[in-house]
Coordinates of C-alpha atoms in Angstrom, one line a residue:
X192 CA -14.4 -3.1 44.7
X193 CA -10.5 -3.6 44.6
X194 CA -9.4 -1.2 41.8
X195 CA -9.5 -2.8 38.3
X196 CA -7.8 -1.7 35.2
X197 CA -8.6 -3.0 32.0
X198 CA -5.9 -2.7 28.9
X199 CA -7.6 -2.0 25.8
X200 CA -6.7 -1.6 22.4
X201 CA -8.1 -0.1 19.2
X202 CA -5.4 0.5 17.1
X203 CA -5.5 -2.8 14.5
X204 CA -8.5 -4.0 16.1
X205 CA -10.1 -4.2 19.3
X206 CA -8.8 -6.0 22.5
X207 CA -9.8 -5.7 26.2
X208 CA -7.4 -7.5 28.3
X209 CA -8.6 -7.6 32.4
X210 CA -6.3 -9.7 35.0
X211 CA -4.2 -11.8 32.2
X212 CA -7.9 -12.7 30.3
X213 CA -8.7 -11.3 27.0
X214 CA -11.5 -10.6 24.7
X215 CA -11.3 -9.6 21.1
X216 CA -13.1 -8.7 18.0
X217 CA -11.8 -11.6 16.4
X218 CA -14.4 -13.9 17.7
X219 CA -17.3 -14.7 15.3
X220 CA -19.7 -13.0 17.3
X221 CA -22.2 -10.8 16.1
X222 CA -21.1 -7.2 15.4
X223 CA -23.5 -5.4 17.2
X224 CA -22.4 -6.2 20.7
X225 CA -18.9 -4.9 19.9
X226 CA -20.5 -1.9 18.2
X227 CA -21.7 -0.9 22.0
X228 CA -18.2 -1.7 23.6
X229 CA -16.6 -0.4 21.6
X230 CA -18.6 3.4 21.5
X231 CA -18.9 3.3 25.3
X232 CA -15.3 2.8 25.5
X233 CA -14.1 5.5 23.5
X234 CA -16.9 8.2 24.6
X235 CA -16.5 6.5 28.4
X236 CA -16.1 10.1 29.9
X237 CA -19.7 10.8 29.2
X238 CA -23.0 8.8 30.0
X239 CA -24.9 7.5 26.1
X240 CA -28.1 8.2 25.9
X241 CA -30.5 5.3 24.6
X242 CA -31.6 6.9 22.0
X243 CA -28.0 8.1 20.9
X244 CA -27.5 4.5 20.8
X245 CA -30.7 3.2 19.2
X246 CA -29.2 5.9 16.5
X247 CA -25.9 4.4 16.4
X248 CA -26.8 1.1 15.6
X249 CA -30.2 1.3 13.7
X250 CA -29.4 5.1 11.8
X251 CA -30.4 3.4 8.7
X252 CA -33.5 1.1 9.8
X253 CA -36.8 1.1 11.7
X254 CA -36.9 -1.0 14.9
X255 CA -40.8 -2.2 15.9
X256 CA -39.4 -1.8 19.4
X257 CA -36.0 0.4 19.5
X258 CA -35.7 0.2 23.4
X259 CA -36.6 -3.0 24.2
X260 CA -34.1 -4.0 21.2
X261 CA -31.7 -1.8 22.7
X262 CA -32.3 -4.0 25.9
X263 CA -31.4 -6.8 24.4
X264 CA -28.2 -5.8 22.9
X265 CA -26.8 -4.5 25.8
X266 CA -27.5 -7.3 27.9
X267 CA -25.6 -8.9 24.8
X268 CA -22.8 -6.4 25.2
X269 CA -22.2 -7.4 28.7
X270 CA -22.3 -11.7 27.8
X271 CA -19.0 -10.7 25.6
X272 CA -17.5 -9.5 29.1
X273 CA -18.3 -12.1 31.1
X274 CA -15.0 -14.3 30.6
X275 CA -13.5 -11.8 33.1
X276 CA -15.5 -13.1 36.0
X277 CA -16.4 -9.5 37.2
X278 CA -20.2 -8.9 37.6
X279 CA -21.0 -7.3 34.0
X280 CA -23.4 -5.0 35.7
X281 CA -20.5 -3.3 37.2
X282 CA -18.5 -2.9 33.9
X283 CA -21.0 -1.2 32.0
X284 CA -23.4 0.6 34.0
X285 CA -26.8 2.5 33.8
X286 CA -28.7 5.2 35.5
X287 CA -31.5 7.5 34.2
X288 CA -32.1 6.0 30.9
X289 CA -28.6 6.3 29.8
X290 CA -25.4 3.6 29.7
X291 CA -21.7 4.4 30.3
X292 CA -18.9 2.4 31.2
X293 CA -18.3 2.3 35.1
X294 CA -16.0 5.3 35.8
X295 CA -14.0 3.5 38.3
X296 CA -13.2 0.5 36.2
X297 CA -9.7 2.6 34.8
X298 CA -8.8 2.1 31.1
X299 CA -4.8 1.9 29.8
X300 CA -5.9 3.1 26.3
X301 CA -3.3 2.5 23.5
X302 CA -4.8 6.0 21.5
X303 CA -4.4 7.7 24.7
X304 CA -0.3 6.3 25.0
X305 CA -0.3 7.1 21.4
X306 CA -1.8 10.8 22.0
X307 CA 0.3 11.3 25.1
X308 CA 4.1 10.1 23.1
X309 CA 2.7 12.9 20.2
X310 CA 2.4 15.6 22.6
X311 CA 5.7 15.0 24.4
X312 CA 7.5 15.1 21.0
X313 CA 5.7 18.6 20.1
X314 CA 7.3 20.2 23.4
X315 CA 9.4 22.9 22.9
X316 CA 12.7 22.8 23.5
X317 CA 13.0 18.8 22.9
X318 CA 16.4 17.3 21.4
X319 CA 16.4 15.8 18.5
X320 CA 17.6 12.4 19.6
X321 CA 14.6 12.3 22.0
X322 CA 12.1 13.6 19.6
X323 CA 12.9 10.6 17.6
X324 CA 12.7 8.0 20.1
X325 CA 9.0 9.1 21.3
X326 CA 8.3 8.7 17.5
X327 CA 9.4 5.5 17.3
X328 CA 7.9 4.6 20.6
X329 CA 4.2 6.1 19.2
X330 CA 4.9 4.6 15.5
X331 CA 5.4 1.1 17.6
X332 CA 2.1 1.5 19.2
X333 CA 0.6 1.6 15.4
X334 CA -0.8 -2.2 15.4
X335 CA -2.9 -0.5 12.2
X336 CA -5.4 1.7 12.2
X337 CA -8.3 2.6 14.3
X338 CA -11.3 -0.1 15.1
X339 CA -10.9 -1.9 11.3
X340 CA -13.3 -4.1 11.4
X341 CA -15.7 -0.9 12.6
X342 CA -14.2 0.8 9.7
X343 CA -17.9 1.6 7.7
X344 CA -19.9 3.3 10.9
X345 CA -19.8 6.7 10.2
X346 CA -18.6 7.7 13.9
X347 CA -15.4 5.7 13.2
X348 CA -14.2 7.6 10.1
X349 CA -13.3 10.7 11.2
X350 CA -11.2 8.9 14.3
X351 CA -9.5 6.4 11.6
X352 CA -8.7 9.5 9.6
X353 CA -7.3 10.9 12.3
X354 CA -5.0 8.8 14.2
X355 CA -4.3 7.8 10.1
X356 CA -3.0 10.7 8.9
X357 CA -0.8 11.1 12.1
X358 CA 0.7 8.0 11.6
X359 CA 1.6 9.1 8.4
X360 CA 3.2 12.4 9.0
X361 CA 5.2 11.0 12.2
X362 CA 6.5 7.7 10.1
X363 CA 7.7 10.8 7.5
X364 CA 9.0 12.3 9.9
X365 CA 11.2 9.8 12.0
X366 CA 12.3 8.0 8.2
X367 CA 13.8 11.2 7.6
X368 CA 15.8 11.7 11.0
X369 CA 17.2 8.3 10.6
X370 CA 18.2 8.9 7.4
X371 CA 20.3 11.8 8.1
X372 CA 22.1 9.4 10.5
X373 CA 22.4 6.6 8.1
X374 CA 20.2 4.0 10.3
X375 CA 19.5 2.1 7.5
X376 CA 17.7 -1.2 9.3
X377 CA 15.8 0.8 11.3
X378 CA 14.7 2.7 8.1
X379 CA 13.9 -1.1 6.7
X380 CA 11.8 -1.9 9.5
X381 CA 9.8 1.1 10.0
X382 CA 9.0 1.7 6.2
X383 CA 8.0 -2.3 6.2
X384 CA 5.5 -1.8 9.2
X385 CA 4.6 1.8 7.2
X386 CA 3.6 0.5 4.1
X387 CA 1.1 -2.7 5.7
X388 CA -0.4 0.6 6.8
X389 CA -0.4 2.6 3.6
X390 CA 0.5 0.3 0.4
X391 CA 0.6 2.8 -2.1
X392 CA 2.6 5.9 -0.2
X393 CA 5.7 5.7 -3.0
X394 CA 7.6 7.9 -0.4
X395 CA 8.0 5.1 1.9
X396 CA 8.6 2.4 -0.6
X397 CA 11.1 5.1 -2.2
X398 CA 13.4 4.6 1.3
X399 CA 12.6 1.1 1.9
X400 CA 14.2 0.6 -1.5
X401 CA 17.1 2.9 -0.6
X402 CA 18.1 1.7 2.7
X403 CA 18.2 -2.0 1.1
X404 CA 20.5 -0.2 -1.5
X405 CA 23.0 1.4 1.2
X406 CA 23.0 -1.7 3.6
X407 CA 24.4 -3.5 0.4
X408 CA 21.4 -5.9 -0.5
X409 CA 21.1 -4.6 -4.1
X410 CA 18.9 -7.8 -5.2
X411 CA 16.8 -7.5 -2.4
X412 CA 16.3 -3.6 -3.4
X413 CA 15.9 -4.5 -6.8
X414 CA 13.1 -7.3 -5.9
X415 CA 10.9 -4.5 -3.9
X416 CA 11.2 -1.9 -7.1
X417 CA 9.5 -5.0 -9.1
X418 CA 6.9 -5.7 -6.3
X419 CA 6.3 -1.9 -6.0
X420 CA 5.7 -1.3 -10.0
X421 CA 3.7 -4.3 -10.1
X422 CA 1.3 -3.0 -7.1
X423 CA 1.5 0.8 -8.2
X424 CA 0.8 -0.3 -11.9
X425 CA -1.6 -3.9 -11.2
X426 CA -3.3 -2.6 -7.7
X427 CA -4.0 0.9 -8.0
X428 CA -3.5 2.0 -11.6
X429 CA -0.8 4.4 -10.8
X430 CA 2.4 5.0 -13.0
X431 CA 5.9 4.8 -10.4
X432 CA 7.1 7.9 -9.9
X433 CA 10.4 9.7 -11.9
X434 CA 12.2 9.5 -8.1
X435 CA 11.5 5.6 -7.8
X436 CA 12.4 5.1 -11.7
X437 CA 15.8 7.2 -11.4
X438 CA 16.6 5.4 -7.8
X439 CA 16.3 1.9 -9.6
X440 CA 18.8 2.9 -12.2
X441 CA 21.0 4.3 -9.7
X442 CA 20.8 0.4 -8.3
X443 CA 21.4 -1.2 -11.5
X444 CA 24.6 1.2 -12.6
X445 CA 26.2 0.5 -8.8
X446 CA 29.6 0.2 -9.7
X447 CA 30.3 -3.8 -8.9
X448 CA 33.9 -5.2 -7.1
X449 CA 37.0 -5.5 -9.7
X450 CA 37.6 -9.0 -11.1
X451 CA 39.8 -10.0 -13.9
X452 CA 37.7 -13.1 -14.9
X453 CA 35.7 -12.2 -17.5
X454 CA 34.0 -16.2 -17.3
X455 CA 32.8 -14.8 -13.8
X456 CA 31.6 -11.6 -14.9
X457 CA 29.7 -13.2 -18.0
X458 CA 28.2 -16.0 -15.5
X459 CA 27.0 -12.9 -13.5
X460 CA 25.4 -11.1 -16.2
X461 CA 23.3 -14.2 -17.7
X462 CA 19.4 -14.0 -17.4
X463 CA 18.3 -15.8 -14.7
X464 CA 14.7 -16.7 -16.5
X465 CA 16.3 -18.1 -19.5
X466 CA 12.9 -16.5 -21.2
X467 CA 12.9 -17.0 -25.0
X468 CA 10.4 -14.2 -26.2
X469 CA 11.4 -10.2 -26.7
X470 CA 13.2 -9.1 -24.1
X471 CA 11.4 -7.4 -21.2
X472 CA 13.7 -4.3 -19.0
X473 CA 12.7 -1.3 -17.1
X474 CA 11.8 2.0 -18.5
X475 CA 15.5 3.2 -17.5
X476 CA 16.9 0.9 -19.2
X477 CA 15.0 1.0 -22.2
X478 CA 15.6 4.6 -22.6
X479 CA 19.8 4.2 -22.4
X480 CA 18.6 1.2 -25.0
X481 CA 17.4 4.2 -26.9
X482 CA 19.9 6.5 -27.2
X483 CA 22.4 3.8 -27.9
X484 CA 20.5 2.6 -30.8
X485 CA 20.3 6.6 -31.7
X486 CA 23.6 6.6 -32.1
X487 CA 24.5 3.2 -33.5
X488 CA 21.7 4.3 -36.8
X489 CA 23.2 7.5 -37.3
X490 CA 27.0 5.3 -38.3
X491 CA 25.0 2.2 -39.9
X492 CA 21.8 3.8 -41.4
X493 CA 19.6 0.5 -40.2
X494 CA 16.2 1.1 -39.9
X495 CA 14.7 1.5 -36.4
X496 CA 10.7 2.4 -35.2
X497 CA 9.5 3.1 -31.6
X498 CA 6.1 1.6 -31.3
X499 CA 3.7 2.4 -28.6
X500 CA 0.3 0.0 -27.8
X501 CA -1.9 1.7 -25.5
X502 CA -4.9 -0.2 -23.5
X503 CA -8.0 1.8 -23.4
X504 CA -11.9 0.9 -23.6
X505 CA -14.2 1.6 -26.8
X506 CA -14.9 5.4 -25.8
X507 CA -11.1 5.9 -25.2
X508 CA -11.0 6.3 -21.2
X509 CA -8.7 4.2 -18.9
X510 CA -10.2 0.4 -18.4
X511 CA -11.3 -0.2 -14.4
X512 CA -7.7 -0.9 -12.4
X513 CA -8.8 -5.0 -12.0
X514 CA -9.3 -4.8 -16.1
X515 CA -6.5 -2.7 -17.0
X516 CA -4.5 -5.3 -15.2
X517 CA -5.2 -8.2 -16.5
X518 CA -5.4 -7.3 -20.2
X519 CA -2.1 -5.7 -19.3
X520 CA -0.5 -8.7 -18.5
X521 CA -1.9 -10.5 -21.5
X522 CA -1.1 -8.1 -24.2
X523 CA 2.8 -8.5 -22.3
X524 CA 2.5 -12.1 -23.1
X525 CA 1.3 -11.3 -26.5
X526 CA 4.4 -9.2 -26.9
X527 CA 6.9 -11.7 -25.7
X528 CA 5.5 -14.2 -27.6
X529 CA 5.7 -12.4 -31.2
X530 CA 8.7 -10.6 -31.2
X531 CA 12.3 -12.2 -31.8
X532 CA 14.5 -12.7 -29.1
X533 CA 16.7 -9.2 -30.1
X534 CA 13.7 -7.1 -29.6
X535 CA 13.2 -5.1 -26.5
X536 CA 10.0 -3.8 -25.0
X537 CA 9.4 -2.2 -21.8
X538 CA 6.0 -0.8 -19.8
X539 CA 5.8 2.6 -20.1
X540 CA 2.6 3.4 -18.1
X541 CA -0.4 1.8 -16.3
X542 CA -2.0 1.1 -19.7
X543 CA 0.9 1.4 -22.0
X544 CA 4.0 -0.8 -23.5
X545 CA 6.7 0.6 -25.5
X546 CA 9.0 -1.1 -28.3
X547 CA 11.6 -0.9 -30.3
X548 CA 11.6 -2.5 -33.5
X549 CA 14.1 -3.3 -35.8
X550 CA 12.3 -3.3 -39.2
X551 CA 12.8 -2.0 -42.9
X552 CA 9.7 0.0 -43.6
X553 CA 6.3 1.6 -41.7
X554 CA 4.1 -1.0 -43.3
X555 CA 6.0 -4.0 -42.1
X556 CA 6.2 -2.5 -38.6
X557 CA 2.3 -2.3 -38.6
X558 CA 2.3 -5.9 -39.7
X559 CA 4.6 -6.7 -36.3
X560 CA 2.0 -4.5 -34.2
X561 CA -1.0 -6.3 -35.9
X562 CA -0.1 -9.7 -35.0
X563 CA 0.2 -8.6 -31.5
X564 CA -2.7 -7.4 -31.5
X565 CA -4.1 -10.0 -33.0
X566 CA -2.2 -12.8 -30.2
X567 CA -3.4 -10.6 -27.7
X568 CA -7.1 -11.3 -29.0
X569 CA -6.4 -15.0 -28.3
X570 CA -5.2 -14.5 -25.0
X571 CA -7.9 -12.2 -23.9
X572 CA -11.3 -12.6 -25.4
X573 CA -13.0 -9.2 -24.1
X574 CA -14.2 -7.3 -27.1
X575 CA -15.0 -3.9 -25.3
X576 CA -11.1 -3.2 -25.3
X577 CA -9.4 -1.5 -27.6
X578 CA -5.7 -1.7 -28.3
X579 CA -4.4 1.2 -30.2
X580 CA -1.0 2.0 -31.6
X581 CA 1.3 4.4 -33.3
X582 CA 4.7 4.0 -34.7
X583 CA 7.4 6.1 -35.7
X584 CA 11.1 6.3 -37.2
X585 CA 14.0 6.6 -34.7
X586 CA 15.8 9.7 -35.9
X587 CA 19.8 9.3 -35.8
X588 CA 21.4 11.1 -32.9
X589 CA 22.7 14.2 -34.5
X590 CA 25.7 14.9 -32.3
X591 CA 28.7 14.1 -34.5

């Protein structure tokens, strides 16, 4: 037989590509058949037992007859590779009870590209400048992680883990050489492909968000700080970090180009939603909000109360992420909604909002947070949530 090669990859999901045809996991096929491909292929320096196999696929169930089922799903294995016009027999092979893929069928592996550009940029003695391109070159080999839609056999987890977590620590790597030489769109497109990988690492949303910033597209830096919070906060119930929070008010305080014309600077400044309820910022914001209105009580002796409404179930423990989101969103509305157009409110964590209220007296600040409460009951009709609340006096700022 002339010498075949077949290209196969794992990483993102399975492909075996022989003389320009391809096959895929993507196929509606049963899963079983790919099961067997796909284990012979990565164990394809040993020869599989059957019963290692009958273990594999039926660990969890009793077959009335495991080896003539076995049978049967081999000889189901080899119909997937049959679009390749090579006698199947001679792909996957078996002698003395056992299966293997034929040794002299050669496999281009991409884990085994990927494996090879790690160990090449461990060598010592390596520059820098090369270190970073075999990361690059390894990271661009990362079409996701390891057998996906295999994810659930327990053979495939510790691999996935694996190849995972070293994705991860090279993409950390690499984002931090380019940084110290300011390659700010390659930073862009690594951390994009990065986070499709792993959504809720803030580190690489943190330098997405920064190499917008320094390439100059402040709104489009400021639009992925909004999608991040509303993941971290909405997806997987996690409060943004003090780095991510002081990096967005870095973006918002950039100094902007001199002009003269106020009419222009006003037109800039206007609110682009128009909205008519309370008005909604960022924590950062809110908090210079705070100390200005510190100050501007301790000269007029007006009356101001922080208010904080917190989201929690009836035994006081943090609502299920999917809940917690959704009543979230609803008591915001509620917020908007009965509060003048002066009043400012901001999220302060995954289950809390934070307000400040311009009001006379304790007692008709509790009547502002009742009616909330009371609008939120409207929009969300769950009764197992609580909404509690506490309010207290801004104190004047002190410093003369």
């Amino acid at each position: 037989m002339d010498t075949i090669t077949a290209q196969v990859q794992m990483l993102g999901g399975f492909r075996m590509t022989i003389n320009g045809i391809t096959i895929s996991d993507q196929s509606n096929q049963s899963k079983k058949p790919w099961s067997i491909l796909e284990y012979l292929i990565t164990f394809r320096n040993r020869e599989i037992s059957s019963n290692e196999l009958i273990d594999l696929i039926w660990s969890e169930s009793q077959s009335v007859n495991p080896s003539g089922a076995l049978k049967t799903l081999v000889f189901r294995t080899r119909k997937l590779l049959e679009p390749f016009g090579i006698p199947t027999h001679h792909l996957i092979v078996q002698k003395h009870g056992a299966y293997a893929w034929n040794p002299q069928i050669e496999i281009s592996l991409d884990t085994d590209h990927f494996e090879a550009l790690l160990k090449k940029s461990d060598k010592p003695g390596i520059s820098a400048d090369e270190q970073l391109k075999l990361y690059l070159e390894a990271l661009a080999l990362y079409n996701g992680d390891f057998l996906p839609k295999s994810n659930w056999e327990s053979w495939v987890i510790p691999i996935t883990t694996y190849y995972h977590s070293q994705f991860l620590h090279i993409a950390h790597k690499a984002i931090e050489m380019l940084s110290d030489r300011g390659d700010w769109d390659q930073i862009v497109h690594l951390c994009q492909r990065a986070i499709q990988v792993e959504p809720f690492d803030d580190d690489f949303h943190y330098h997405l968000i920064l190499a917008l910033f320094n390439k100059g597209e402040q709104v489009q830096a400021l639009d992925h700080y909004q999608q991040t919070t509303n993941l971290f906060y909405n997806e997987f119930a996690i409060t943004p970090s003090e780095r991510l929070k002081t990096l967005y008010k870095l973006i918002r305080d950039k100094e902007h180009g001199i002009t003269t014309d106020l009419s222009v600077i006003q037109e800039a400044m206007q609110e682009e939603n128009h909205s008519t309820g309370a008005f909604y910022c960022e924590y950062s914001v809110f908090r210079d909000l705070y100390q200005l209105e510190r100050r501007s009580i301790g000269r007029t002796g007006d009356s101001m109360f922080l208010c904080l409404l917190t989201i929690c179930d009836e035994d006081g423990t943090l609502p299920k992420s999917f809940i917690t989101a959704r009543a979230m969103t609803n008591l915001g509305a509620a917020i908007a909604s009965s509060l003048r157009q002066g009043d400012v409110y901001t999220r302060y964590s995954v289950s809390q909002y934070m307000i400040m209220l311009p009001t006379a007296s304790y007692e008709n600040g509790e009547m502002v947070l009742q009616r909330i409460i009371r609008n939120f009951r409207k929009l969300y009709i769950r009764k197992e949530l609580i909404v509690n609340y506490s309010l207290q006096a801004i104190l004047p700022d002190t410093v003369s």
